[in-house]
mmCIF file of C-alpha atoms in Angstrom:
data_model
loop_
_atom_site.group_PDB
_atom_site.id
_atom_site.type_symbol
_atom_site.label_atom_id
_atom_site.label_comp_id
_atom_site.label_asym_id
_atom_site.label_seq_id
_atom_site.Cartn_x
_atom_site.Cartn_y
_atom_site.Cartn_z
ATOM 1 C CA MET A 1 92.480 90.588 89.698
ATOM 2 C CA LYS A 2 95.035 92.619 89.308
ATOM 3 C CA ILE A 3 97.931 92.788 91.052
ATOM 4 C CA ILE A 4 99.534 97.064 91.899
ATOM 5 C CA SER A 5 102.295 97.740 93.182
ATOM 6 C CA LEU A 6 103.617 101.207 94.626
ATOM 7 C CA PHE A 7 107.703 101.584 94.842
ATOM 8 C CA ASN A 8 110.533 104.089 95.121
ATOM 9 C CA HIS A 9 112.738 103.295 97.128
ATOM 10 C CA LYS A 10 113.391 106.830 97.896
ATOM 11 C CA GLY A 11 111.271 107.094 101.355
ATOM 12 C CA GLY A 12 109.159 109.864 102.481
ATOM 13 C CA VAL A 13 106.529 109.991 99.072
ATOM 14 C CA SER A 14 103.548 108.996 101.123
ATOM 15 C CA LYS A 15 103.583 105.557 99.487
ATOM 16 C CA THR A 16 101.229 104.458 102.491
ATOM 17 C CA THR A 17 98.658 107.026 102.487
ATOM 18 C CA THR A 18 97.849 106.552 98.807
ATOM 19 C CA THR A 19 97.915 103.244 98.886
ATOM 20 C CA PHE A 20 95.241 103.507 101.860
ATOM 21 C CA ASN A 21 93.579 106.124 99.856
ATOM 22 C CA LEU A 22 93.405 104.649 96.410
ATOM 23 C CA GLY A 23 92.379 101.600 97.358
ATOM 24 C CA TRP A 24 89.999 103.350 99.188
ATOM 25 C CA THR A 25 88.896 105.170 96.297
ATOM 26 C CA LEU A 26 88.530 101.833 93.706
ATOM 27 C CA ALA A 27 86.565 100.274 96.957
ATOM 28 C CA GLU A 28 83.954 103.015 96.610
ATOM 29 C CA GLN A 29 83.850 102.843 93.009
ATOM 30 C CA GLY A 30 82.473 99.056 93.658
ATOM 31 C CA TYR A 31 85.575 97.027 92.938
ATOM 32 C CA LYS A 32 86.975 94.560 95.445
ATOM 33 C CA THR A 33 89.853 95.965 96.904
ATOM 34 C CA LEU A 34 92.915 94.641 98.989
ATOM 35 C CA VAL A 35 95.524 96.777 100.385
ATOM 36 C CA VAL A 36 98.941 94.924 101.415
ATOM 37 C CA ASP A 37 101.253 96.463 103.591
ATOM 38 C CA ALA A 38 104.252 94.842 102.709
ATOM 39 C CA ASP A 39 106.283 96.948 104.983
ATOM 40 C CA PRO A 40 108.074 95.817 108.141
ATOM 41 C CA GLN A 41 107.731 98.906 109.510
ATOM 42 C CA CYS A 42 103.810 98.360 109.248
ATOM 43 C CA ASN A 43 103.020 101.720 108.895
ATOM 44 C CA LEU A 44 99.941 101.273 106.523
ATOM 45 C CA THR A 45 98.628 98.511 108.859
ATOM 46 C CA ALA A 46 98.826 102.001 111.849
ATOM 47 C CA LEU A 47 96.935 103.728 109.134
ATOM 48 C CA VAL A 48 93.862 101.215 108.548
ATOM 49 C CA LEU A 49 93.750 100.389 111.728
ATOM 50 C CA GLY A 50 94.355 103.259 114.301
ATOM 51 C CA TYR A 51 97.438 101.537 115.747
ATOM 52 C CA GLN A 52 99.887 103.510 117.725
ATOM 53 C CA SER A 53 102.782 101.250 118.949
ATOM 54 C CA ILE A 54 104.503 98.522 117.878
ATOM 55 C CA ASP A 55 102.684 96.700 121.418
ATOM 56 C CA ASP A 56 98.958 97.198 119.449
ATOM 57 C CA ILE A 57 100.390 95.291 116.189
ATOM 58 C CA SER A 58 102.288 92.869 118.579
ATOM 59 C CA ASN A 59 98.499 92.193 120.200
ATOM 60 C CA LEU A 60 97.221 91.353 116.627
ATOM 61 C CA TYR A 61 99.332 88.332 116.085
ATOM 62 C CA GLU A 62 98.495 87.352 119.570
ATOM 63 C CA LYS A 63 94.594 86.656 118.618
ATOM 64 C CA GLY A 64 95.850 84.893 115.469
ATOM 65 C CA ASN A 65 98.207 84.717 112.160
ATOM 66 C CA ASP A 66 97.485 83.984 108.477
ATOM 67 C CA HIS A 67 96.636 87.832 108.543
ATOM 68 C CA ASP A 68 100.002 88.978 107.329
ATOM 69 C CA ILE A 69 102.442 88.170 104.242
ATOM 70 C CA PHE A 70 104.898 86.481 106.548
ATOM 71 C CA SER A 71 103.048 84.255 108.623
ATOM 72 C CA CYS A 72 101.221 83.228 105.539
ATOM 73 C CA ILE A 73 104.758 82.084 103.898
ATOM 74 C CA GLU A 74 105.995 80.909 107.000
ATOM 75 C CA PRO A 75 106.136 77.597 106.059
ATOM 76 C CA VAL A 76 108.323 77.870 102.751
ATOM 77 C CA ILE A 77 110.668 80.854 104.536
ATOM 78 C CA ASP A 78 111.051 78.666 107.575
ATOM 79 C CA GLY A 79 112.949 75.899 105.237
ATOM 80 C CA SER A 80 109.790 72.899 106.182
ATOM 81 C CA MET A 81 109.028 73.755 102.536
ATOM 82 C CA GLY A 82 105.571 72.981 103.453
ATOM 83 C CA PRO A 83 102.269 74.941 101.441
ATOM 84 C CA ILE A 84 101.984 78.725 101.472
ATOM 85 C CA ARG A 85 98.736 79.217 103.536
ATOM 86 C CA ILE A 86 96.000 81.964 102.166
ATOM 87 C CA CYS A 87 95.791 84.671 104.404
ATOM 88 C CA LYS A 88 92.651 86.115 105.572
ATOM 89 C CA PRO A 89 92.381 89.839 105.224
ATOM 90 C CA LEU A 90 90.535 91.941 107.767
ATOM 91 C CA ASP A 91 87.649 94.472 107.138
ATOM 92 C CA THR A 92 88.621 98.394 107.473
ATOM 93 C CA PRO A 93 85.644 100.735 107.813
ATOM 94 C CA ASN A 94 84.547 100.291 103.898
ATOM 95 C CA ASP A 95 82.836 96.781 103.070
ATOM 96 C CA ASN A 96 84.617 96.441 99.901
ATOM 97 C CA LEU A 97 87.632 97.446 101.106
ATOM 98 C CA LYS A 98 90.270 94.784 103.573
ATOM 99 C CA LEU A 99 94.064 94.566 104.867
ATOM 100 C CA MET A 100 96.401 92.299 104.619
ATOM 101 C CA CYS A 101 98.082 93.732 107.657
ATOM 102 C CA GLY A 102 102.236 94.566 108.535
ATOM 103 C CA SER A 103 104.579 92.182 110.021
ATOM 104 C CA LEU A 104 107.739 93.448 112.102
ATOM 105 C CA LYS A 105 108.949 89.417 111.137
ATOM 106 C CA LEU A 106 108.739 90.008 107.337
ATOM 107 C CA SER A 107 112.732 91.668 107.072
ATOM 108 C CA GLU A 108 114.092 88.450 108.439
ATOM 109 C CA ALA A 109 112.471 86.772 104.854
ATOM 110 C CA GLU A 110 114.654 88.964 103.273
ATOM 111 C CA THR A 111 117.995 86.615 103.817
ATOM 112 C CA GLN A 112 116.212 83.481 102.771
ATOM 113 C CA MET A 113 114.824 85.619 99.602
ATOM 114 C CA SER A 114 118.759 86.399 99.074
ATOM 115 C CA VAL A 115 120.030 83.480 99.303
ATOM 116 C CA ALA A 116 117.473 81.510 97.266
ATOM 117 C CA LEU A 117 118.514 83.815 94.530
ATOM 118 C CA SER A 118 121.730 83.236 93.694
ATOM 119 C CA THR A 119 121.708 79.433 95.160
ATOM 120 C CA SER A 120 118.513 78.241 93.354
ATOM 121 C CA GLN A 121 120.571 76.496 90.698
ATOM 122 C CA ALA A 122 122.815 74.339 93.059
ATOM 123 C CA LEU A 123 119.954 74.379 95.823
ATOM 124 C CA PRO A 124 116.780 73.319 93.665
ATOM 125 C CA ALA A 125 115.046 72.895 96.991
ATOM 126 C CA ILE A 126 114.746 76.400 97.781
ATOM 127 C CA ARG A 127 113.992 78.055 94.402
ATOM 128 C CA ASN A 128 109.990 77.910 95.176
ATOM 129 C CA ILE A 129 110.922 80.960 98.047
ATOM 130 C CA PRO A 130 111.381 83.980 95.640
ATOM 131 C CA GLY A 131 107.940 83.289 94.229
ATOM 132 C CA CYS A 132 106.055 82.283 97.199
ATOM 133 C CA ILE A 133 104.388 86.106 97.851
ATOM 134 C CA SER A 134 103.257 86.760 94.528
ATOM 135 C CA ALA A 135 101.781 82.629 94.705
ATOM 136 C CA MET A 136 100.539 83.713 97.728
ATOM 137 C CA LEU A 137 98.908 86.739 97.229
ATOM 138 C CA ARG A 138 97.592 85.456 93.447
ATOM 139 C CA MET A 139 95.989 82.488 95.948
ATOM 140 C CA THR A 140 93.863 85.291 97.970
ATOM 141 C CA GLY A 141 92.830 87.638 95.656
ATOM 142 C CA ASP A 142 91.641 84.119 93.836
ATOM 143 C CA GLU A 143 89.844 83.356 97.131
ATOM 144 C CA TYR A 144 88.233 86.323 98.064
ATOM 145 C CA LYS A 145 87.424 87.634 94.162
ATOM 146 C CA PHE A 146 89.259 90.452 95.024
ATOM 147 C CA ASP A 147 89.697 92.864 91.780
ATOM 148 C CA TYR A 148 92.665 94.694 92.556
ATOM 149 C CA ILE A 149 95.552 94.055 95.251
ATOM 150 C CA LEU A 150 97.631 97.263 96.155
ATOM 151 C CA VAL A 151 100.750 96.776 98.012
ATOM 152 C CA ASP A 152 102.348 99.480 100.185
ATOM 153 C CA MET A 153 106.108 98.160 99.322
ATOM 154 C CA SER A 154 108.711 99.709 101.775
ATOM 155 C CA PRO A 155 111.913 102.307 100.814
ATOM 156 C CA SER A 156 114.675 99.749 99.635
ATOM 157 C CA VAL A 157 116.410 98.114 96.680
ATOM 158 C CA GLY A 158 116.637 94.826 98.755
ATOM 159 C CA THR A 159 116.350 91.226 97.768
ATOM 160 C CA LEU A 160 112.189 91.571 99.919
ATOM 161 C CA ASN A 161 110.896 93.979 97.139
ATOM 162 C CA GLN A 162 112.761 92.491 94.611
ATOM 163 C CA CYS A 163 110.795 89.613 94.804
ATOM 164 C CA ILE A 164 107.425 91.922 95.672
ATOM 165 C CA LEU A 165 107.483 93.549 92.569
ATOM 166 C CA MET A 166 108.538 91.321 90.219
ATOM 167 C CA GLY A 167 105.793 88.919 91.256
ATOM 168 C CA SER A 168 102.760 92.217 90.053
ATOM 169 C CA ASP A 169 100.873 93.062 87.301
ATOM 170 C CA TYR A 170 102.081 96.238 87.099
ATOM 171 C CA PHE A 171 103.791 99.219 89.331
ATOM 172 C CA ILE A 172 103.766 102.825 89.905
ATOM 173 C CA VAL A 173 106.023 105.220 91.290
ATOM 174 C CA PRO A 174 105.053 107.987 93.690
ATOM 175 C CA SER A 175 107.180 110.771 93.473
ATOM 176 C CA ALA A 176 108.001 113.695 95.952
ATOM 177 C CA PRO A 177 109.136 117.310 93.854
ATOM 178 C CA ASP A 178 112.940 116.840 95.150
ATOM 179 C CA PHE A 179 117.071 116.442 93.909
ATOM 180 C CA PHE A 180 116.655 113.338 95.210
ATOM 181 C CA CYS A 181 113.795 111.679 93.975
ATOM 182 C CA ALA A 182 115.138 112.483 90.753
ATOM 183 C CA GLN A 183 118.309 111.069 91.445
ATOM 184 C CA ALA A 184 116.279 107.690 92.678
ATOM 185 C CA ILE A 185 114.167 107.704 89.206
ATOM 186 C CA LYS A 186 117.440 107.403 87.708
ATOM 187 C CA SER A 187 118.736 104.627 89.569
ATOM 188 C CA LEU A 188 115.655 102.491 89.330
ATOM 189 C CA SER A 189 116.846 102.462 85.602
ATOM 190 C CA ASN A 190 119.345 100.278 85.867
ATOM 191 C CA VAL A 191 117.102 98.662 89.662
ATOM 192 C CA LEU A 192 114.390 97.882 87.723
ATOM 193 C CA PRO A 193 115.986 96.308 84.537
ATOM 194 C CA LYS A 194 118.651 94.483 86.776
ATOM 195 C CA TRP A 195 115.766 93.115 89.020
ATOM 196 C CA ASN A 196 114.292 91.531 86.036
ATOM 197 C CA SER A 197 117.242 89.485 84.432
ATOM 198 C CA ASP A 198 117.830 87.704 88.003
ATOM 199 C CA ILE A 199 114.051 86.939 88.273
ATOM 200 C CA ILE A 200 113.819 85.322 84.847
ATOM 201 C CA GLN A 201 115.335 81.974 85.812
ATOM 202 C CA PHE A 202 112.077 81.954 88.163
ATOM 203 C CA ARG A 203 109.513 82.468 85.050
ATOM 204 C CA ASN A 204 109.179 79.071 85.130
ATOM 205 C CA SER A 205 105.693 77.123 84.857
ATOM 206 C CA GLU A 206 107.090 74.233 86.327
ATOM 207 C CA LEU A 207 107.745 75.763 89.587
ATOM 208 C CA LYS A 208 105.187 75.062 92.428
ATOM 209 C CA TYR A 209 105.649 78.719 93.216
ATOM 210 C CA GLY A 210 107.528 80.619 90.364
ATOM 211 C CA PHE A 211 106.382 84.165 88.995
ATOM 212 C CA PRO A 212 104.293 85.123 86.369
ATOM 213 C CA GLU A 213 105.756 84.368 82.838
ATOM 214 C CA MET A 214 105.577 88.459 81.759
ATOM 215 C CA PRO A 215 107.456 90.995 84.273
ATOM 216 C CA PRO A 216 105.315 93.728 85.811
ATOM 217 C CA VAL A 217 104.499 96.715 83.335
ATOM 218 C CA PHE A 218 105.280 100.375 84.866
ATOM 219 C CA ILE A 219 102.056 102.688 84.226
ATOM 220 C CA GLY A 220 102.687 105.903 85.689
ATOM 221 C CA ASN A 221 103.829 107.582 88.236
ATOM 222 C CA ILE A 222 102.596 110.321 90.538
ATOM 223 C CA SER A 223 104.125 113.890 91.651
ATOM 224 C CA GLN A 224 103.118 114.249 94.927
ATOM 225 C CA LYS A 225 104.041 116.274 98.429
ATOM 226 C CA TYR A 226 103.847 119.585 96.237
ATOM 227 C CA ARG A 227 102.622 122.969 97.764
ATOM 228 C CA PRO A 228 99.511 123.961 95.679
ATOM 229 C CA ARG A 229 99.186 127.559 94.644
ATOM 230 C CA ASN A 230 95.823 128.393 92.804
ATOM 231 C CA GLY A 231 95.063 125.294 92.031
ATOM 232 C CA SER A 232 98.660 123.966 90.465
ATOM 233 C CA PRO A 233 102.270 122.872 92.117
ATOM 234 C CA ALA A 234 104.304 126.146 93.708
ATOM 235 C CA LYS A 235 106.647 127.507 90.682
ATOM 236 C CA SER A 236 109.304 125.964 92.401
ATOM 237 C CA PHE A 237 107.770 122.704 93.262
ATOM 238 C CA GLN A 238 106.809 122.576 89.639
ATOM 239 C CA LEU A 239 110.440 122.892 88.520
ATOM 240 C CA TRP A 240 110.774 119.713 89.600
ATOM 241 C CA ILE A 241 108.217 118.088 88.607
ATOM 242 C CA ASP A 242 109.158 118.530 85.247
ATOM 243 C CA VAL A 243 112.741 117.305 85.952
ATOM 244 C CA ILE A 244 110.875 113.917 86.764
ATOM 245 C CA ASN A 245 108.536 113.729 84.431
ATOM 246 C CA ALA A 246 111.653 114.620 81.929
ATOM 247 C CA ASP A 247 113.395 111.558 83.965
ATOM 248 C CA ILE A 248 111.211 109.080 83.249
ATOM 249 C CA ILE A 249 110.621 110.238 79.517
ATOM 250 C CA LYS A 250 114.445 109.851 78.951
ATOM 251 C CA SER A 251 115.868 107.615 81.102
ATOM 252 C CA LEU A 252 113.090 105.050 83.280
ATOM 253 C CA VAL A 253 110.955 104.440 79.683
ATOM 254 C CA PRO A 254 113.440 103.479 77.452
ATOM 255 C CA ALA A 255 115.015 101.272 79.819
ATOM 256 C CA LEU A 256 112.046 99.733 80.572
ATOM 257 C CA GLN A 257 110.966 99.452 77.872
ATOM 258 C CA ALA A 258 114.301 96.883 76.295
ATOM 259 C CA CYS A 259 113.147 94.857 79.028
ATOM 260 C CA ASN A 260 109.156 94.633 78.047
ATOM 261 C CA MET A 261 108.558 96.569 81.598
ATOM 262 C CA THR A 262 106.478 99.516 80.396
ATOM 263 C CA LEU A 263 103.419 100.900 78.755
ATOM 264 C CA SER A 264 104.224 102.520 75.310
ATOM 265 C CA LEU A 265 103.816 106.431 75.800
ATOM 266 C CA GLU A 266 101.086 106.094 72.687
ATOM 267 C CA GLU A 267 99.398 103.037 74.860
ATOM 268 C CA PHE A 268 99.139 105.379 77.829
ATOM 269 C CA GLU A 269 97.527 108.219 76.079
ATOM 270 C CA SER A 270 95.156 105.997 74.100
ATOM 271 C CA ARG A 271 93.922 104.872 77.819
ATOM 272 C CA VAL A 272 93.766 107.929 79.236
ATOM 273 C CA GLY A 273 93.675 110.085 77.019
ATOM 274 C CA ILE A 274 96.212 112.613 75.561
ATOM 275 C CA VAL A 275 98.034 114.422 78.683
ATOM 276 C CA THR A 276 100.322 117.644 79.181
ATOM 277 C CA GLU A 277 102.681 115.354 81.166
ATOM 278 C CA PRO A 278 103.422 112.017 79.789
ATOM 279 C CA PHE A 279 103.130 108.802 82.386
ATOM 280 C CA ASN A 280 101.597 111.277 84.628
ATOM 281 C CA LEU A 281 98.763 109.316 86.851
ATOM 282 C CA ALA A 282 98.007 112.715 88.368
ATOM 283 C CA ASN A 283 99.331 115.654 90.948
ATOM 284 C CA ILE A 284 98.522 115.406 94.773
ATOM 285 C CA SER A 285 99.218 117.919 96.588
ATOM 286 C CA ASP A 286 100.583 118.089 100.238
ATOM 287 C CA PHE A 287 97.959 116.534 102.839
ATOM 288 C CA ASN A 288 98.831 118.831 105.809
ATOM 289 C CA SER A 289 97.137 119.175 108.258
ATOM 290 C CA LEU A 290 94.568 116.512 107.248
ATOM 291 C CA ILE A 291 96.415 114.116 107.250
ATOM 292 C CA ALA A 292 96.290 114.100 111.007
ATOM 293 C CA LYS A 293 92.608 113.958 110.993
ATOM 294 C CA SER A 294 92.843 110.813 108.783
ATOM 295 C CA GLN A 295 94.788 109.294 111.244
ATOM 296 C CA GLU A 296 92.903 110.192 113.951
ATOM 297 C CA HIS A 297 90.082 108.589 112.484
ATOM 298 C CA ASN A 298 91.351 105.625 110.597
ATOM 299 C CA VAL A 299 89.676 107.289 106.941
ATOM 300 C CA PRO A 300 91.177 108.419 103.812
ATOM 301 C CA VAL A 301 91.202 112.584 103.648
ATOM 302 C CA PHE A 302 88.416 112.888 101.441
ATOM 303 C CA ALA A 303 86.206 111.022 103.575
ATOM 304 C CA LEU A 304 86.280 113.102 106.926
ATOM 305 C CA THR A 305 83.179 114.856 107.798
ATOM 306 C CA GLU A 306 82.970 117.959 109.526
ATOM 307 C CA GLU A 307 82.764 116.824 112.926
ATOM 308 C CA GLN A 308 85.782 115.272 112.320
ATOM 309 C CA ILE A 309 88.190 117.934 110.815
ATOM 310 C CA ASP A 310 86.786 119.768 113.724
ATOM 311 C CA GLN A 311 87.572 123.273 112.794
ATOM 312 C CA VAL A 312 85.151 126.371 113.241
ATOM 313 C CA GLY A 313 84.950 129.367 110.552
ATOM 314 C CA LYS A 314 87.369 130.165 108.209
ATOM 315 C CA VAL A 315 89.945 127.335 109.062
ATOM 316 C CA LEU A 316 87.020 124.647 108.574
ATOM 317 C CA GLU A 317 85.646 126.245 105.536
ATOM 318 C CA THR A 318 89.743 126.063 103.853
ATOM 319 C CA MET A 319 89.922 122.484 105.191
ATOM 320 C CA ILE A 320 86.642 121.402 103.547
ATOM 321 C CA GLN A 321 87.913 122.869 100.175
ATOM 322 C CA SER A 322 91.182 120.609 100.531
ATOM 323 C CA ARG A 323 89.328 117.632 101.448
ATOM 324 C CA ASN A 324 86.894 118.140 98.157
ATOM 325 C CA ASP A 325 89.535 119.207 96.337
ATOM 326 C CA PHE A 326 91.510 115.589 97.165
ATOM 327 C CA LYS A 327 88.283 113.481 96.831
ATOM 328 C CA LYS A 328 88.758 114.332 92.906
ATOM 329 C CA ALA A 329 92.134 114.020 92.711
ATOM 330 C CA PHE A 330 91.730 110.337 93.491
ATOM 331 C CA VAL A 331 88.630 109.839 91.454
ATOM 332 C CA LYS A 332 90.935 111.221 88.732
ATOM 333 C CA LEU A 333 93.512 108.811 90.075
ATOM 334 C CA ALA A 334 91.335 105.726 90.231
ATOM 335 C CA THR A 335 89.620 106.180 86.824
ATOM 336 C CA ALA A 336 93.089 106.319 85.352
ATOM 337 C CA VAL A 337 94.562 103.319 86.735
ATOM 338 C CA VAL A 338 91.445 101.413 85.934
ATOM 339 C CA ASN A 339 92.197 102.393 81.891
ATOM 340 C CA VAL A 340 95.842 102.065 82.313
ATOM 341 C CA ALA A 341 95.663 98.285 84.265
ATOM 342 C CA GLN A 342 93.677 96.425 82.051
#
């Protein structure tokens, strides 16, 4: 079992949609996969289950607990120090794909985690709080024999994300081709090593809910949300993709290498083959009008049928071609993830 988090503190880079589409593709390839909604906004939950409002999510919790991160770690977070609970994932339209729901209450855990990270030496009783999410995910993965757990994280650099990412085995950085995302990549070069340094003391086998012995490993980025032209990113978007790829090589990878948090370029290429864009797992263009159909029918863009696309003539032909292109892109991405995250 491998826990792979998708993280970028720059919002609007299609982390949620990519998590769902990648999880579905892995499931289609025969891997038992769990997608985890770790964003208190619950966007992944709404996408997978077709929810349209907060009331829909509230009604879910009235039917029972243990479907989401918060209810499973609540016995540790609320101060009672009871055992964490194994999650009961929900079914999706894909038999091989399950969902761990989001929770509006998950943001409440951030304060306790922040306090635990800063005062744990003085208060040993709370030292199990930071690692409880990682422990719960691994217990759930073992219980249901998942091959992959994909975690959709919120766009922030708060303690909650720190604990989730540092408890993962691998992480991917989705990016969009713009100035703000380029700045975000540079800032991660400072943020992630500090996160790792803060967590080292909790990589302790004597803790009931400690972190894994080794930090998570960066396995690549995904270039997303660009407009294509002749099958490739349009020139203006390619310029920013090149800037981001250069920042990853010159800034992010060296910073992560210093704390054993990345593959080397040689390791990356030995697993996926020689590439023209180092550490770039895939290029995935903007979903455009297909995303609305995907959300309407609760399936990935590449799983839409002609009836679900519900267009005629040239528009239908164009959307079918786009759907098929996305299928190829996500098969390539899933294959790369399987090869890299060994």
